[in-house]
Amino acid sequence: MIPRQTVVASFLALAGLLAVTACGGDRESADTVAPTSPLVVPLDVLGSVGPVSPPGATGDLEVVEVRPATAAVVGDSLALSAEEDIWGLLRANSIDVIGFEAQENRRTNKSLDDLTSGVEAVSELQATVDPDLWVIALGTNDVGGQESAEAFRADVDELLALIPPGVPVIWVDVWIESRVEGSVEANDVLRSAAAARPGMSVINWFQYGDDPGIINDDGVHLSVDGQSKFATVIADEVVARFGPA
């Protein structure tokens, strides 16, 4: 595999060559000409390197995410109940779901009884599929079951470490009516993890917790309308990040 630094250097060299060509091959003139628009570099090329400005450039590089054609989904009972809607809306956005692993009571990195964890589910899917996008809907069952926010962060990081750098991740945050403070704490952990990983975004599902008709009387699971809404916010995030199909 070619190092990302080498790839970025190649892009910068190409930018310089284009500048020379634009100036009729006059190298001295080209050295004084700065690009007038950002150099576009795909996110999967840069990976964790991040935007880099060529010497003398007037603006930052514009990092463009390539629209995914395939996705894998790993979640708990919320994703499981909304499975049909998620499949339908992702397909409507020209994304083929090539892996779907959702299970009731699933935790991010703790195996309970015969239940597999999110880490195990991602690892098992990785052995058979190579999606362009990962959608993760975990954390609800971790709220109240973790010793600390740091422990949850360690579990989140272990799951993310299984996903290759540069592959986009969309993670749906959590809402539990009876554990609002714990939900906020878990969601803060998810956003902190996203800030440290290029290409990861977190959907604010928490904001819909009080919306009428979305959550069942237990304060966590999805009504029929909630299942549709859950899938819709995932599809909306796809469009916001990658553009319409």
Coordinates of N, CA and C in Angstrom, one line a residue:
M1 N 0.8 -1.2 0.0 CA 0.0 0.0 0.0 C 0.9 1.2 0.0
I2 N 0.6 2.2 -0.8 CA 1.3 3.5 -0.9 C 1.0 4.3 0.3
P3 N 2.0 4.8 1.0 CA 1.8 5.7 2.2 C 1.0 6.9 1.8
R4 N 0.1 7.3 2.7 CA -0.8 8.5 2.5 C 0.0 9.7 2.2
Q5 N 1.2 9.8 2.9 CA 2.0 11.0 2.7 C 2.5 11.1 1.3
T6 N 2.9 9.9 0.7 CA 3.3 9.9 -0.7 C 2.2 10.3 -1.6
V7 N 1.0 9.8 -1.3 CA -0.1 10.2 -2.2 C -0.4 11.7 -2.1
V8 N -0.4 12.2 -0.9 CA -0.6 13.7 -0.8 C 0.5 14.4 -1.5
A9 N 1.7 14.0 -1.4 CA 2.8 14.7 -2.1 C 2.6 14.6 -3.6
S10 N 2.1 13.5 -4.1 CA 1.8 13.4 -5.5 C 0.8 14.4 -6.0
F11 N -0.3 14.5 -5.2 CA -1.3 15.5 -5.5 C -0.7 16.9 -5.6
L12 N 0.2 17.2 -4.6 CA 0.8 18.6 -4.6 C 1.6 18.8 -5.8
A13 N 2.4 17.7 -6.2 CA 3.2 17.8 -7.4 C 2.3 18.0 -8.6
L14 N 1.2 17.3 -8.7 CA 0.3 17.5 -9.8 C -0.2 18.9 -9.9
A15 N -0.6 19.5 -8.7 CA -1.0 20.9 -8.7 C 0.0 21.8 -9.2
G16 N 1.3 21.6 -8.9 CA 2.3 22.4 -9.4 C 2.5 22.3 -10.9
L17 N 2.4 21.1 -11.4 CA 2.5 20.8 -12.9 C 1.4 21.5 -13.6
L18 N 0.2 21.5 -13.1 CA -1.0 22.2 -13.7 C -0.8 23.7 -13.8
A19 N -0.1 24.2 -12.7 CA 0.1 25.6 -12.6 C 1.1 26.0 -13.7
V20 N 2.2 25.2 -13.9 CA 3.2 25.4 -14.9 C 2.5 25.4 -16.3
T21 N 1.7 24.4 -16.6 CA 1.0 24.3 -17.8 C 0.2 25.5 -18.1
A22 N -0.5 26.0 -17.1 CA -1.4 27.2 -17.3 C -0.6 28.4 -17.6
C23 N 0.6 28.4 -17.3 CA 1.5 29.6 -17.6 C 2.3 29.4 -18.8
G24 N 2.0 28.5 -19.6 CA 2.7 28.3 -20.9 C 4.1 27.6 -20.7
G25 N 4.2 26.9 -19.5 CA 5.5 26.2 -19.3 C 6.6 27.1 -18.7
D26 N 6.3 28.3 -18.4 CA 7.3 29.2 -17.8 C 7.4 28.9 -16.3
R27 N 8.5 28.2 -15.9 CA 8.6 27.7 -14.5 C 8.7 28.9 -13.6
E28 N 9.5 30.0 -13.9 CA 9.6 31.1 -13.0 C 8.3 31.8 -12.8
S29 N 7.5 31.9 -13.8 CA 6.2 32.5 -13.7 C 5.3 31.6 -12.8
A30 N 5.4 30.3 -13.1 CA 4.5 29.4 -12.4 C 4.8 29.4 -10.9
D31 N 6.0 29.6 -10.5 CA 6.4 29.6 -9.0 C 5.7 30.8 -8.3
T32 N 5.3 31.8 -9.0 CA 4.7 33.0 -8.3 C 3.2 32.9 -8.4
V33 N 2.6 31.9 -9.0 CA 1.2 31.8 -9.2 C 0.6 30.9 -8.2
A34 N -0.3 31.4 -7.3 CA -1.0 30.5 -6.3 C -2.3 30.0 -6.9
P35 N -2.7 28.8 -6.5 CA -4.0 28.3 -7.0 C -5.1 29.2 -6.5
T36 N -6.1 29.4 -7.4 CA -7.2 30.3 -7.1 C -8.4 29.5 -6.5
S37 N -8.3 28.2 -6.5 CA -9.4 27.4 -5.9 C -8.8 26.2 -5.2
P38 N -9.5 25.6 -4.2 CA -8.9 24.5 -3.4 C -8.6 23.3 -4.2
L39 N -7.6 22.6 -3.9 CA -7.3 21.3 -4.5 C -8.2 20.3 -3.8
V40 N -8.9 19.5 -4.6 CA -9.8 18.5 -4.1 C -9.1 17.2 -4.0
V41 N -9.1 16.6 -2.8 CA -8.5 15.3 -2.5 C -9.5 14.4 -1.9
P42 N -9.8 13.2 -2.4 CA -10.8 12.3 -1.8 C -10.4 12.0 -0.4
L43 N -11.4 11.8 0.5 CA -11.2 11.5 1.9 C -10.5 10.2 2.0
D44 N -10.9 9.2 1.2 CA -10.3 7.9 1.3 C -8.8 7.9 0.9
V45 N -8.3 8.9 0.2 CA -6.9 9.0 -0.1 C -6.2 9.6 1.1
L46 N -6.8 10.7 1.7 CA -6.1 11.3 2.9 C -6.2 10.5 4.1
G47 N -7.3 9.8 4.3 CA -7.5 9.0 5.5 C -7.4 9.9 6.7
S48 N -6.5 9.6 7.7 CA -6.3 10.3 8.9 C -5.4 11.5 8.7
V49 N -4.8 11.7 7.6 CA -3.8 12.8 7.4 C -4.5 14.1 7.5
G50 N -5.7 14.3 6.9 CA -6.5 15.5 7.0 C -6.1 16.5 6.0
P51 N -6.8 17.6 5.9 CA -6.5 18.6 4.8 C -5.2 19.2 5.0
V52 N -4.5 19.4 3.9 CA -3.2 20.0 3.9 C -3.1 21.1 2.8
S53 N -2.6 22.3 3.0 CA -2.5 23.3 2.0 C -1.2 23.3 1.3
P54 N -1.2 23.3 0.0 CA 0.1 23.4 -0.7 C 0.8 24.7 -0.4
P55 N 2.1 24.8 -0.5 CA 2.8 26.0 -0.2 C 2.3 27.1 -1.1
G56 N 2.0 28.3 -0.5 CA 1.6 29.4 -1.3 C 0.1 29.4 -1.7
A57 N -0.6 28.4 -1.3 CA -2.0 28.3 -1.6 C -2.8 29.3 -0.8
T58 N -3.9 29.8 -1.5 CA -4.7 30.8 -0.8 C -5.8 30.3 0.0
G59 N -6.1 29.0 -0.1 CA -7.1 28.3 0.7 C -6.8 26.9 1.1
D60 N -7.5 26.4 2.0 CA -7.3 25.0 2.4 C -7.8 24.0 1.3
L61 N -7.2 22.8 1.5 CA -7.7 21.7 0.6 C -9.2 21.4 0.9
E62 N -10.0 21.1 -0.1 CA -11.3 20.7 0.1 C -11.4 19.2 0.1
V63 N -11.7 18.6 1.3 CA -11.8 17.2 1.4 C -13.1 16.7 1.0
V64 N -13.2 15.9 -0.1 CA -14.5 15.4 -0.6 C -14.7 14.0 -0.3
E65 N -15.8 13.6 0.3 CA -16.1 12.2 0.6 C -16.8 11.6 -0.6
V66 N -16.2 10.4 -1.0 CA -16.8 9.7 -2.1 C -18.1 9.1 -1.7
R67 N -19.1 9.2 -2.5 CA -20.4 8.6 -2.1 C -20.4 7.1 -2.1
P68 N -20.8 6.5 -0.9 CA -20.7 5.1 -0.8 C -21.8 4.4 -1.6
A69 N -21.4 3.2 -2.1 CA -22.3 2.4 -2.9 C -22.8 1.2 -2.0
T70 N -22.1 0.9 -0.9 CA -22.5 -0.2 -0.1 C -22.4 0.2 1.4
A71 N -23.2 -0.4 2.2 CA -23.2 -0.1 3.7 C -23.4 -1.4 4.5
A72 N -22.8 -1.4 5.7 CA -23.1 -2.4 6.7 C -23.7 -1.7 7.9
V73 N -24.7 -2.3 8.5 CA -25.4 -1.8 9.7 C -25.2 -2.7 10.9
V74 N -24.8 -2.2 12.0 CA -24.7 -2.9 13.3 C -25.4 -2.2 14.3
G75 N -26.3 -2.8 15.0 CA -27.1 -2.1 16.0 C -27.7 -3.0 17.1
D76 N -28.6 -2.4 17.9 CA -29.3 -3.1 18.9 C -30.8 -3.2 18.6
S77 N -31.7 -3.3 19.5 CA -33.1 -3.5 19.3 C -33.7 -2.4 18.5
L78 N -33.2 -1.1 18.6 CA -33.8 0.0 17.8 C -33.6 -0.2 16.3
A79 N -32.3 -0.6 16.0 CA -32.0 -0.8 14.6 C -32.8 -2.1 14.1
L80 N -32.9 -3.1 15.0 CA -33.6 -4.3 14.6 C -35.0 -4.0 14.2
S81 N -35.7 -3.2 15.1 CA -37.1 -2.9 14.8 C -37.3 -2.0 13.6
A82 N -36.3 -1.2 13.2 CA -36.4 -0.4 12.0 C -35.7 -0.9 10.8
E83 N -35.4 -2.2 10.9 CA -34.5 -2.8 9.8 C -35.1 -2.6 8.4
E84 N -36.4 -2.9 8.3 CA -37.1 -2.8 7.0 C -37.0 -1.4 6.4
D85 N -37.2 -0.4 7.3 CA -37.2 1.0 6.9 C -35.8 1.4 6.5
I86 N -34.8 0.9 7.3 CA -33.4 1.3 7.0 C -33.0 0.7 5.7
W87 N -33.3 -0.5 5.4 CA -33.0 -1.1 4.1 C -33.6 -0.3 3.0
G88 N -34.9 0.0 3.2 CA -35.6 0.7 2.1 C -35.1 2.0 1.8
L89 N -34.8 2.8 2.8 CA -34.3 4.2 2.6 C -32.9 4.3 2.1
L90 N -32.0 3.3 2.5 CA -30.7 3.3 2.0 C -30.7 2.9 0.5
R91 N -31.5 1.9 0.2 CA -31.6 1.5 -1.2 C -32.2 2.7 -2.0
A92 N -33.1 3.4 -1.5 CA -33.7 4.6 -2.2 C -32.6 5.6 -2.5
N93 N -31.5 5.6 -1.7 CA -30.4 6.5 -1.8 C -29.3 5.8 -2.5
S94 N -29.6 4.8 -3.3 CA -28.6 4.1 -4.1 C -27.4 3.5 -3.3
I95 N -27.8 3.0 -2.1 CA -26.8 2.3 -1.3 C -27.3 0.9 -1.0
D96 N -26.5 0.0 -1.4 CA -26.8 -1.4 -1.2 C -26.4 -1.9 0.2
V97 N -27.3 -2.4 1.0 CA -26.9 -2.9 2.3 C -26.4 -4.3 2.2
I98 N -25.1 -4.5 2.4 CA -24.5 -5.8 2.2 C -24.2 -6.5 3.5
G99 N -24.6 -5.9 4.6 CA -24.5 -6.6 5.9 C -25.4 -5.9 6.9
F100 N -26.2 -6.6 7.7 CA -27.1 -6.0 8.7 C -27.1 -7.0 9.9
E101 N -26.6 -6.5 11.0 CA -26.4 -7.3 12.2 C -27.0 -6.5 13.4
A102 N -28.2 -6.7 13.7 CA -28.9 -6.0 14.9 C -29.5 -7.1 15.8
Q103 N -29.4 -6.8 17.1 CA -29.8 -7.7 18.1 C -30.3 -7.0 19.4
E104 N -31.3 -7.6 20.0 CA -31.9 -7.0 21.2 C -30.8 -7.1 22.3
N105 N -30.8 -6.0 23.2 CA -29.9 -6.0 24.3 C -28.4 -6.0 24.0
R106 N -28.1 -5.7 22.8 CA -26.7 -5.7 22.4 C -26.0 -4.5 23.0
R107 N -24.8 -4.7 23.6 CA -23.9 -3.7 24.1 C -22.7 -3.5 23.1
T108 N -22.0 -2.4 23.3 CA -21.0 -2.1 22.3 C -19.8 -3.1 22.4
N109 N -19.4 -3.5 23.6 CA -18.3 -4.4 23.7 C -18.4 -5.3 24.9
K110 N -19.6 -5.7 25.2 CA -19.8 -6.6 26.3 C -20.8 -7.7 25.8
S111 N -20.3 -9.0 26.0 CA -21.2 -10.1 25.6 C -22.0 -10.5 26.8
L112 N -23.3 -10.6 26.6 CA -24.2 -11.0 27.7 C -24.9 -12.2 27.3
D113 N -24.8 -13.3 28.1 CA -25.4 -14.6 27.9 C -25.0 -15.1 26.5
D114 N -26.0 -15.3 25.6 CA -25.7 -15.7 24.2 C -25.6 -14.6 23.2
L115 N -25.7 -13.3 23.7 CA -25.7 -12.2 22.8 C -24.3 -11.8 22.4
T116 N -24.1 -11.5 21.2 CA -22.8 -11.0 20.7 C -22.8 -9.5 20.9
S117 N -21.6 -9.0 21.1 CA -21.4 -7.5 21.3 C -21.3 -6.9 19.9
G118 N -21.3 -5.5 19.9 CA -21.1 -4.8 18.7 C -19.8 -5.0 18.1
V119 N -18.7 -5.1 18.9 CA -17.4 -5.4 18.5 C -17.3 -6.7 17.8
E120 N -18.0 -7.8 18.3 CA -18.0 -9.1 17.7 C -18.8 -9.1 16.4
A121 N -19.9 -8.3 16.4 CA -20.7 -8.2 15.1 C -19.9 -7.6 14.0
V122 N -19.2 -6.5 14.3 CA -18.4 -5.8 13.3 C -17.3 -6.7 12.8
S123 N -16.6 -7.4 13.7 CA -15.5 -8.3 13.4 C -16.0 -9.5 12.5
E124 N -17.2 -10.0 12.8 CA -17.8 -11.1 12.0 C -18.1 -10.6 10.6
L125 N -18.7 -9.4 10.5 CA -19.1 -8.9 9.2 C -17.8 -8.6 8.4
Q126 N -16.8 -8.1 9.0 CA -15.6 -7.7 8.3 C -15.0 -8.9 7.6
A127 N -15.3 -10.1 8.1 CA -14.7 -11.3 7.5 C -15.4 -11.7 6.2
T128 N -16.5 -11.1 5.9 CA -17.3 -11.5 4.7 C -17.6 -10.3 3.8
V129 N -17.6 -9.1 4.3 CA -18.0 -7.9 3.5 C -17.0 -6.8 3.7
D130 N -17.0 -5.9 2.7 CA -16.1 -4.7 2.7 C -16.9 -3.5 2.3
P131 N -17.8 -3.0 3.2 CA -18.7 -1.9 2.9 C -17.9 -0.6 2.7
D132 N -18.5 0.3 1.9 CA -18.0 1.7 1.8 C -18.4 2.6 3.0
L133 N -19.4 2.1 3.7 CA -20.0 2.9 4.8 C -20.4 2.0 6.0
W134 N -20.1 2.4 7.2 CA -20.6 1.6 8.4 C -21.6 2.5 9.1
V135 N -22.8 2.0 9.4 CA -23.8 2.6 10.2 C -23.9 1.9 11.5
I136 N -23.6 2.6 12.6 CA -23.6 1.9 14.0 C -24.7 2.6 14.8
A137 N -25.5 1.8 15.4 CA -26.6 2.2 16.3 C -26.5 1.5 17.6
L138 N -25.5 1.9 18.4 CA -25.2 1.2 19.7 C -25.0 2.2 20.8
G139 N -25.1 1.8 22.0 CA -24.9 2.6 23.2 C -26.1 2.7 24.1
T140 N -27.3 2.4 23.6 CA -28.4 2.4 24.5 C -28.3 1.5 25.7
N141 N -27.8 0.3 25.4 CA -27.7 -0.8 26.4 C -26.4 -0.6 27.3
D142 N -25.6 0.3 26.8 CA -24.4 0.6 27.6 C -24.7 1.7 28.7
V143 N -25.7 2.5 28.5 CA -26.1 3.5 29.5 C -26.5 2.9 30.8
G144 N -25.9 3.2 31.9 CA -26.2 2.6 33.1 C -25.5 1.3 33.4
G145 N -24.8 0.7 32.4 CA -24.1 -0.5 32.6 C -22.6 -0.4 32.5
Q146 N -22.1 0.9 32.4 CA -20.7 1.1 32.3 C -20.2 1.7 33.7
E147 N -19.0 1.4 34.0 CA -18.4 1.9 35.2 C -18.2 3.4 35.1
S148 N -17.8 3.8 33.9 CA -17.5 5.2 33.7 C -17.6 5.6 32.2
A149 N -17.5 6.9 31.9 CA -17.5 7.3 30.6 C -16.2 6.8 29.9
E150 N -15.2 6.8 30.6 CA -13.9 6.3 30.1 C -14.0 4.9 29.6
A151 N -14.7 4.0 30.3 CA -14.9 2.6 30.0 C -15.7 2.5 28.7
F152 N -16.7 3.4 28.5 CA -17.5 3.3 27.3 C -16.7 3.8 26.2
R153 N -15.9 4.8 26.4 CA -15.0 5.3 25.3 C -14.0 4.3 24.8
A154 N -13.5 3.5 25.8 CA -12.6 2.4 25.4 C -13.3 1.4 24.5
D155 N -14.6 1.1 24.8 CA -15.4 0.1 24.0 C -15.6 0.7 22.6
V156 N -16.0 2.0 22.6 CA -16.2 2.6 21.3 C -15.0 2.6 20.4
D157 N -13.8 2.9 21.0 CA -12.6 2.9 20.3 C -12.2 1.6 19.8
E158 N -12.5 0.5 20.6 CA -12.2 -0.8 20.1 C -13.0 -1.2 18.9
L159 N -14.3 -0.8 18.9 CA -15.1 -1.1 17.7 C -14.6 -0.3 16.5
L160 N -14.3 1.0 16.7 CA -13.9 1.8 15.6 C -12.5 1.3 15.0
A161 N -11.7 0.7 15.9 CA -10.4 0.2 15.4 C -10.5 -0.9 14.4
L162 N -11.7 -1.6 14.4 CA -11.9 -2.6 13.5 C -12.3 -2.1 12.1
I163 N -12.7 -0.9 12.0 CA -13.1 -0.3 10.7 C -11.9 0.4 10.1
P164 N -11.5 0.1 8.9 CA -10.3 0.7 8.3 C -10.4 2.2 8.3
P165 N -9.3 2.9 8.5 CA -9.2 4.3 8.5 C -9.6 4.8 7.1
G166 N -10.4 5.9 7.1 CA -10.8 6.5 5.8 C -12.2 6.0 5.4
V167 N -12.7 4.9 6.0 CA -14.0 4.4 5.7 C -15.0 5.2 6.5
P168 N -16.0 5.8 5.9 CA -17.0 6.6 6.7 C -17.8 5.8 7.7
V169 N -18.0 6.5 8.8 CA -18.8 5.9 9.9 C -19.9 6.9 10.3
I170 N -21.2 6.4 10.4 CA -22.3 7.1 10.9 C -22.8 6.4 12.1
W171 N -22.8 7.1 13.3 CA -23.2 6.5 14.5 C -24.4 7.2 15.1
V172 N -25.4 6.5 15.4 CA -26.7 7.1 15.9 C -26.6 7.1 17.5
D173 N -26.7 8.3 18.0 CA -26.6 8.4 19.5 C -27.9 7.9 20.2
V174 N -28.0 8.1 21.5 CA -29.0 7.4 22.3 C -29.9 8.3 23.1
W175 N -31.1 7.8 23.4 CA -32.1 8.5 24.2 C -32.7 7.4 25.1
I176 N -32.7 7.7 26.4 CA -33.5 6.9 27.4 C -34.2 7.8 28.3
E177 N -35.5 7.8 28.3 CA -36.2 8.8 29.1 C -35.9 8.7 30.6
S178 N -35.7 7.5 31.1 CA -35.4 7.4 32.5 C -33.9 7.6 32.9
R179 N -33.1 7.8 31.9 CA -31.7 8.0 32.1 C -31.1 9.1 31.2
V180 N -31.7 10.2 31.3 CA -31.3 11.3 30.4 C -29.9 11.7 30.7
E181 N -29.5 11.8 31.9 CA -28.1 12.3 32.2 C -27.1 11.2 31.7
G182 N -27.4 10.0 31.8 CA -26.5 8.9 31.3 C -26.5 8.9 29.8
S183 N -27.6 9.2 29.2 CA -27.7 9.3 27.7 C -26.8 10.5 27.2
V184 N -26.9 11.6 27.9 CA -26.1 12.8 27.5 C -24.6 12.4 27.7
E185 N -24.2 11.8 28.7 CA -22.8 11.4 28.9 C -22.3 10.5 27.8
A186 N -23.2 9.5 27.5 CA -22.8 8.5 26.4 C -22.6 9.3 25.1
N187 N -23.6 10.2 24.8 CA -23.5 10.9 23.6 C -22.3 11.8 23.5
D188 N -21.9 12.4 24.6 CA -20.7 13.2 24.6 C -19.4 12.3 24.3
V189 N -19.4 11.1 24.8 CA -18.4 10.1 24.4 C -18.3 9.9 22.9
L190 N -19.5 9.7 22.3 CA -19.5 9.4 20.9 C -19.0 10.6 20.1
R191 N -19.4 11.8 20.5 CA -18.9 13.0 19.8 C -17.4 13.2 20.0
S192 N -17.0 12.9 21.1 CA -15.5 13.0 21.4 C -14.8 12.0 20.5
A193 N -15.3 10.8 20.3 CA -14.7 9.8 19.5 C -14.7 10.2 18.0
A194 N -15.8 10.8 17.6 CA -16.0 11.3 16.2 C -15.0 12.4 15.9
A195 N -14.7 13.3 16.9 CA -13.8 14.4 16.7 C -12.4 13.9 16.5
A196 N -12.1 12.7 17.0 CA -10.8 12.1 16.9 C -10.6 11.2 15.7
R197 N -11.7 11.0 15.0 CA -11.7 10.1 13.8 C -12.2 10.7 12.6
P198 N -11.4 11.1 11.6 CA -11.9 11.7 10.4 C -12.9 10.7 9.7
G199 N -14.0 11.3 9.2 CA -15.0 10.5 8.4 C -16.0 9.9 9.3
M200 N -16.1 10.3 10.6 CA -17.1 9.8 11.5 C -18.0 10.9 11.9
S201 N -19.3 10.7 11.8 CA -20.3 11.7 12.3 C -21.3 11.0 13.2
V202 N -21.9 11.8 14.1 CA -22.9 11.2 15.0 C -24.3 11.9 14.8
I203 N -25.3 11.0 14.6 CA -26.6 11.5 14.5 C -27.3 11.8 15.8
N204 N -27.9 13.0 15.9 CA -28.5 13.4 17.1 C -29.9 12.8 17.2
W205 N -30.0 11.5 17.6 CA -31.3 10.9 17.9 C -31.9 11.4 19.2
F206 N -31.1 11.8 20.1 CA -31.5 12.2 21.4 C -32.6 13.3 21.3
Q207 N -32.4 14.2 20.3 CA -33.3 15.3 20.2 C -34.8 14.9 19.9
Y208 N -35.0 13.7 19.4 CA -36.4 13.2 19.1 C -37.0 12.5 20.2
G209 N -36.3 12.3 21.4 CA -36.8 11.5 22.4 C -38.2 12.0 23.0
D210 N -38.4 13.3 23.0 CA -39.6 13.8 23.6 C -40.7 14.1 22.5
D211 N -40.4 13.8 21.3 CA -41.4 14.0 20.2 C -42.6 13.0 20.3
P212 N -43.8 13.5 20.3 CA -44.9 12.6 20.4 C -45.0 11.5 19.4
G213 N -45.3 10.3 19.8 CA -45.5 9.2 18.9 C -44.2 8.5 18.4
I214 N -43.0 9.0 18.8 CA -41.8 8.4 18.3 C -41.3 7.3 19.2
I215 N -41.4 7.4 20.5 CA -40.9 6.5 21.5 C -42.0 5.8 22.2
N216 N -41.9 4.5 22.4 CA -43.0 3.8 23.2 C -43.0 4.2 24.6
D217 N -44.0 3.7 25.4 CA -44.2 4.1 26.8 C -43.0 3.7 27.6
D218 N -42.2 2.8 27.2 CA -41.0 2.4 28.0 C -39.9 3.4 28.0
G219 N -40.1 4.4 27.1 CA -39.1 5.5 27.1 C -37.8 5.3 26.3
V220 N -37.8 4.2 25.5 CA -36.6 3.9 24.8 C -36.8 3.3 23.4
H221 N -37.7 2.3 23.4 CA -38.0 1.6 22.1 C -38.9 2.4 21.2
L222 N -38.8 2.0 19.9 CA -39.4 2.8 18.8 C -40.9 2.3 18.6
S223 N -41.7 3.3 18.4 CA -43.1 3.1 17.9 C -43.0 2.8 16.4
V224 N -44.1 2.5 15.7 CA -44.0 2.3 14.3 C -43.5 3.6 13.6
D225 N -44.1 4.8 14.0 CA -43.6 6.0 13.5 C -42.1 6.3 13.9
G226 N -41.7 5.8 15.0 CA -40.4 6.0 15.5 C -39.4 5.2 14.6
Q227 N -39.8 4.0 14.2 CA -39.0 3.2 13.3 C -38.8 3.9 12.0
S228 N -39.8 4.5 11.4 CA -39.7 5.3 10.2 C -38.7 6.5 10.4
K229 N -38.9 7.1 11.5 CA -38.1 8.3 11.8 C -36.6 7.9 12.0
F230 N -36.4 6.8 12.7 CA -35.0 6.3 12.9 C -34.3 6.1 11.6
A231 N -35.0 5.4 10.7 CA -34.4 5.2 9.3 C -34.2 6.5 8.6
T232 N -35.2 7.4 8.7 CA -35.1 8.7 8.0 C -33.9 9.5 8.4
V233 N -33.6 9.5 9.7 CA -32.5 10.4 10.1 C -31.1 9.8 9.6
I234 N -31.1 8.5 9.5 CA -29.9 7.8 8.9 C -29.8 8.2 7.4
A235 N -30.9 8.1 6.7 CA -30.8 8.5 5.3 C -30.5 10.0 5.1
D236 N -31.1 10.8 6.0 CA -30.8 12.2 5.9 C -29.3 12.6 6.1
E237 N -28.7 11.8 7.0 CA -27.3 12.0 7.3 C -26.5 11.6 6.1
V238 N -26.9 10.5 5.4 CA -26.2 10.1 4.2 C -26.2 11.2 3.1
V239 N -27.4 11.8 2.9 CA -27.6 12.9 1.9 C -26.8 14.1 2.3
A240 N -26.8 14.4 3.6 CA -26.1 15.6 4.1 C -24.6 15.5 3.9
R241 N -24.1 14.3 4.1 CA -22.6 14.1 3.9 C -22.2 13.8 2.5
F242 N -23.0 13.1 1.7 CA -22.5 12.6 0.4 C -23.3 13.1 -0.7
G243 N -24.4 13.9 -0.4 CA -25.2 14.4 -1.5 C -26.3 13.4 -1.9
P244 N -27.3 13.9 -2.7 CA -28.4 13.1 -3.1 C -28.0 12.0 -4.1
A245 N -28.8 10.9 -4.1 CA -28.5 9.9 -5.1 C -28.6 10.3 -6.5

